[in-house]
Amino acid sequence: MADGIDVKKWICSSHMAEWIRDNVLLDTAKLIDCVCIAPHRTMREKQKELKRLYESTEDAACRELLQGRIGGMDAVLSADSAAAFGREKLFRIEICYRGQKEELLPDLFFPTQRAAIEAFLEYIKKNVREKGDTAALYCAAVSVLALETAKQRYQWAEQFLVRFDGEILCSRETMGDEFSCQRLPYPSGTILSSGFSPFLPPFKGVLVNQAEPEESGFAENDYGQWLICPQAQGRTAHNGIRVVNLTDYYDPFSDTVDCNLPYKQLLSVYEGGLGEKEQWLAQLSQMVREDKTVLNKMLHDRQPERQEDPAAQRLAYVRSLNHSAG
């Protein structure tokens, strides 16, 4: 079964695919999930691969797992047919641009999946036509709301992600959660970029590893990587710099969808030039390569200063607001 899946085809980052192929033993469930969550392949491509695997294996457990995923994909791909869920549905879309939701849009509900996708495609065309934007930077999360007859209200049933050309990429119910080994196989000090992606905002950052790729324990530690990147505001920023713990459990950079894509696959080594405002990245990269414990100082600097009397500080601040208003 394992020999039937080419990992390099289903992992967006070629460096990550090569590292996983050479260093990680993936069982059947993980391999199937690896296919199902691929951010650069359509659901039709994934379903075709799973059907091929189903026909080529005789293992009963594998066939049962594959049958469930294939059936779930059928339900999403044929959701406009009456037999898809057997009950009335609404389709709510959230349009996203470079990893962030288009917040100023009203709630968009449609009676069919096709109508929802067509509205998304029309929105892209309008922005490309009026703003000169790039269609490939858009995606949409479509939530399926099924009518619960007894209570006469709509309940969330499924969510799937749509590409800029209308192709469905993945769904929350068919992604699975077995494939969590997604390590960035680069040494500390490497400058990474989110690149040209509809799923992540544009940024660059410096990678810091607890253990380096060639060291033992690198593959097993889900929490052993950080990215130091710019952020102008927010409680996780200090001096305009944010330190992000790169776990496998959620995407810390984007608010696009609930069925989170494997965002680490979308990060790549940045090999271009750095502008004047990005020279801090070049200097920090060199510092981390020489001594990555600089991260400890950065984390320490983020700790709030201890106040002798927080209540008095709050009162003084509120009084200063009143004085400013006067």
PDB file of C-alpha atoms in Angstrom, residues 154-257:
ATOM      1  CA  TYR A 154     -29.897  25.037   9.801  1.00  0.00           C
ATOM      2  CA  GLN A 155     -26.921  23.184  11.247  1.00  0.00           C
ATOM      3  CA  TRP A 156     -23.337  23.140   9.989  1.00  0.00           C
ATOM      4  CA  ALA A 157     -22.729  19.908   8.044  1.00  0.00           C
ATOM      5  CA  GLU A 158     -19.504  20.326   6.054  1.00  0.00           C
ATOM      6  CA  GLN A 159     -17.018  22.872   4.751  1.00  0.00           C
ATOM      7  CA  PHE A 160     -14.886  22.772   1.638  1.00  0.00           C
ATOM      8  CA  LEU A 161     -12.299  24.996   0.008  1.00  0.00           C
ATOM      9  CA  VAL A 162     -12.639  26.315  -3.547  1.00  0.00           C
ATOM     10  CA  ARG A 163      -9.799  27.440  -5.790  1.00  0.00           C
ATOM     11  CA  PHE A 164      -9.851  30.596  -7.926  1.00  0.00           C
ATOM     12  CA  ASP A 165     -10.945  28.569 -10.984  1.00  0.00           C
ATOM     13  CA  GLY A 166     -13.899  26.956  -9.208  1.00  0.00           C
ATOM     14  CA  GLU A 167     -12.203  23.624  -8.499  1.00  0.00           C
ATOM     15  CA  ILE A 168     -12.808  22.162  -5.031  1.00  0.00           C
ATOM     16  CA  LEU A 169      -9.534  21.452  -3.204  1.00  0.00           C
ATOM     17  CA  CYS A 170     -10.488  19.704   0.020  1.00  0.00           C
ATOM     18  CA  SER A 171     -13.221  19.342   2.606  1.00  0.00           C
ATOM     19  CA  ARG A 172     -13.073  19.331   6.364  1.00  0.00           C
ATOM     20  CA  GLU A 173     -14.771  15.952   6.690  1.00  0.00           C
ATOM     21  CA  THR A 174     -12.446  14.141   4.274  1.00  0.00           C
ATOM     22  CA  MET A 175      -9.058  15.597   5.238  1.00  0.00           C
ATOM     23  CA  GLY A 176      -8.334  13.317   8.207  1.00  0.00           C
ATOM     24  CA  ASP A 177      -5.942  14.057  11.057  1.00  0.00           C
ATOM     25  CA  GLU A 178      -3.326  11.295  10.910  1.00  0.00           C
ATOM     26  CA  PHE A 179      -0.733  13.125   8.813  1.00  0.00           C
ATOM     27  CA  SER A 180       0.878  15.596  11.199  1.00  0.00           C
ATOM     28  CA  CYS A 181       4.566  15.157  10.396  1.00  0.00           C
ATOM     29  CA  GLN A 182       5.292  18.374   8.542  1.00  0.00           C
ATOM     30  CA  ARG A 183       8.740  19.573   9.460  1.00  0.00           C
ATOM     31  CA  LEU A 184      10.471  22.453   7.716  1.00  0.00           C
ATOM     32  CA  PRO A 185      13.736  20.731   6.707  1.00  0.00           C
ATOM     33  CA  TYR A 186      15.927  23.824   6.831  1.00  0.00           C
ATOM     34  CA  PRO A 187      18.697  24.887   9.254  1.00  0.00           C
ATOM     35  CA  SER A 188      18.296  27.694  11.786  1.00  0.00           C
ATOM     36  CA  GLY A 189      18.853  31.102  10.247  1.00  0.00           C
ATOM     37  CA  THR A 190      17.154  30.248   6.939  1.00  0.00           C
ATOM     38  CA  ILE A 191      14.977  33.063   5.617  1.00  0.00           C
ATOM     39  CA  LEU A 192      11.578  31.683   4.562  1.00  0.00           C
ATOM     40  CA  SER A 193       8.834  33.309   2.519  1.00  0.00           C
ATOM     41  CA  SER A 194       5.107  32.669   2.156  1.00  0.00           C
ATOM     42  CA  GLY A 195       5.514  33.405  -1.533  1.00  0.00           C
ATOM     43  CA  PHE A 196       2.678  33.904  -3.993  1.00  0.00           C
ATOM     44  CA  SER A 197      -0.193  32.121  -2.257  1.00  0.00           C
ATOM     45  CA  PRO A 198      -3.968  32.528  -1.811  1.00  0.00           C
ATOM     46  CA  PHE A 199      -3.727  30.797   1.568  1.00  0.00           C
ATOM     47  CA  LEU A 200      -1.105  32.885   3.384  1.00  0.00           C
ATOM     48  CA  PRO A 201      -0.482  36.626   3.726  1.00  0.00           C
ATOM     49  CA  PRO A 202       2.836  37.823   2.248  1.00  0.00           C
ATOM     50  CA  PHE A 203       5.698  37.742   4.740  1.00  0.00           C
ATOM     51  CA  LYS A 204       9.294  36.681   5.258  1.00  0.00           C
ATOM     52  CA  GLY A 205      10.825  35.333   8.445  1.00  0.00           C
ATOM     53  CA  VAL A 206      13.872  33.701  10.005  1.00  0.00           C
ATOM     54  CA  LEU A 207      13.593  30.045  11.043  1.00  0.00           C
ATOM     55  CA  VAL A 208      14.904  28.821  14.415  1.00  0.00           C
ATOM     56  CA  ASN A 209      15.020  25.100  15.257  1.00  0.00           C
ATOM     57  CA  GLN A 210      15.327  23.447  18.630  1.00  0.00           C
ATOM     58  CA  ALA A 211      17.043  20.530  16.874  1.00  0.00           C
ATOM     59  CA  GLU A 212      18.564  20.847  13.421  1.00  0.00           C
ATOM     60  CA  PRO A 213      17.403  18.618  10.531  1.00  0.00           C
ATOM     61  CA  GLU A 214      20.499  16.417  10.757  1.00  0.00           C
ATOM     62  CA  GLU A 215      20.133  15.907  14.532  1.00  0.00           C
ATOM     63  CA  SER A 216      18.261  13.141  16.327  1.00  0.00           C
ATOM     64  CA  GLY A 217      14.803  14.052  17.590  1.00  0.00           C
ATOM     65  CA  PHE A 218      14.146  16.541  14.794  1.00  0.00           C
ATOM     66  CA  ALA A 219      11.207  14.599  13.337  1.00  0.00           C
ATOM     67  CA  GLU A 220       9.390  13.872  16.595  1.00  0.00           C
ATOM     68  CA  ASN A 221       9.157  17.336  18.157  1.00  0.00           C
ATOM     69  CA  ASP A 222       5.996  19.095  16.938  1.00  0.00           C
ATOM     70  CA  TYR A 223       6.919  22.250  18.868  1.00  0.00           C
ATOM     71  CA  GLY A 224      10.580  22.519  17.948  1.00  0.00           C
ATOM     72  CA  GLN A 225      10.451  25.260  15.326  1.00  0.00           C
ATOM     73  CA  TRP A 226       9.838  29.008  15.431  1.00  0.00           C
ATOM     74  CA  LEU A 227       9.623  31.738  12.815  1.00  0.00           C
ATOM     75  CA  ILE A 228      10.684  35.301  13.617  1.00  0.00           C
ATOM     76  CA  CYS A 229       8.773  37.633  11.326  1.00  0.00           C
ATOM     77  CA  PRO A 230       7.467  41.215  11.193  1.00  0.00           C
ATOM     78  CA  GLN A 231       4.259  42.323  12.845  1.00  0.00           C
ATOM     79  CA  ALA A 232       3.364  45.946  13.373  1.00  0.00           C
ATOM     80  CA  GLN A 233       0.871  45.450  16.185  1.00  0.00           C
ATOM     81  CA  GLY A 234      -0.785  42.891  18.426  1.00  0.00           C
ATOM     82  CA  ARG A 235      -0.023  41.351  21.778  1.00  0.00           C
ATOM     83  CA  THR A 236       2.428  38.850  20.243  1.00  0.00           C
ATOM     84  CA  ALA A 237       4.561  41.644  18.767  1.00  0.00           C
ATOM     85  CA  HIS A 238       7.505  43.351  20.442  1.00  0.00           C
ATOM     86  CA  ASN A 239       9.420  46.121  18.658  1.00  0.00           C
ATOM     87  CA  GLY A 240       7.445  45.202  15.543  1.00  0.00           C
ATOM     88  CA  ILE A 241       8.730  41.609  15.609  1.00  0.00           C
ATOM     89  CA  ARG A 242       6.625  38.507  16.143  1.00  0.00           C
ATOM     90  CA  VAL A 243       7.872  35.083  17.240  1.00  0.00           C
ATOM     91  CA  VAL A 244       5.601  32.296  15.989  1.00  0.00           C
ATOM     92  CA  ASN A 245       5.632  28.754  17.372  1.00  0.00           C
ATOM     93  CA  LEU A 246       5.221  26.528  14.302  1.00  0.00           C
ATOM     94  CA  THR A 247       3.049  23.652  15.476  1.00  0.00           C
ATOM     95  CA  ASP A 248       1.185  21.117  13.357  1.00  0.00           C
ATOM     96  CA  TYR A 249      -2.217  21.892  14.809  1.00  0.00           C
ATOM     97  CA  TYR A 250      -3.294  25.255  13.418  1.00  0.00           C
ATOM     98  CA  ASP A 251      -2.249  27.942  10.963  1.00  0.00           C
ATOM     99  CA  PRO A 252      -0.958  30.943  12.974  1.00  0.00           C
ATOM    100  CA  PHE A 253      -0.726  33.244   9.956  1.00  0.00           C
ATOM    101  CA  SER A 254      -4.110  33.007   8.281  1.00  0.00           C
ATOM    102  CA  ASP A 255      -7.823  33.109   9.119  1.00  0.00           C
ATOM    103  CA  THR A 256      -9.028  31.624   5.838  1.00  0.00           C
ATOM    104  CA  VAL A 257     -10.779  28.383   6.757  1.00  0.00           C
TER     105      VAL A 257
END
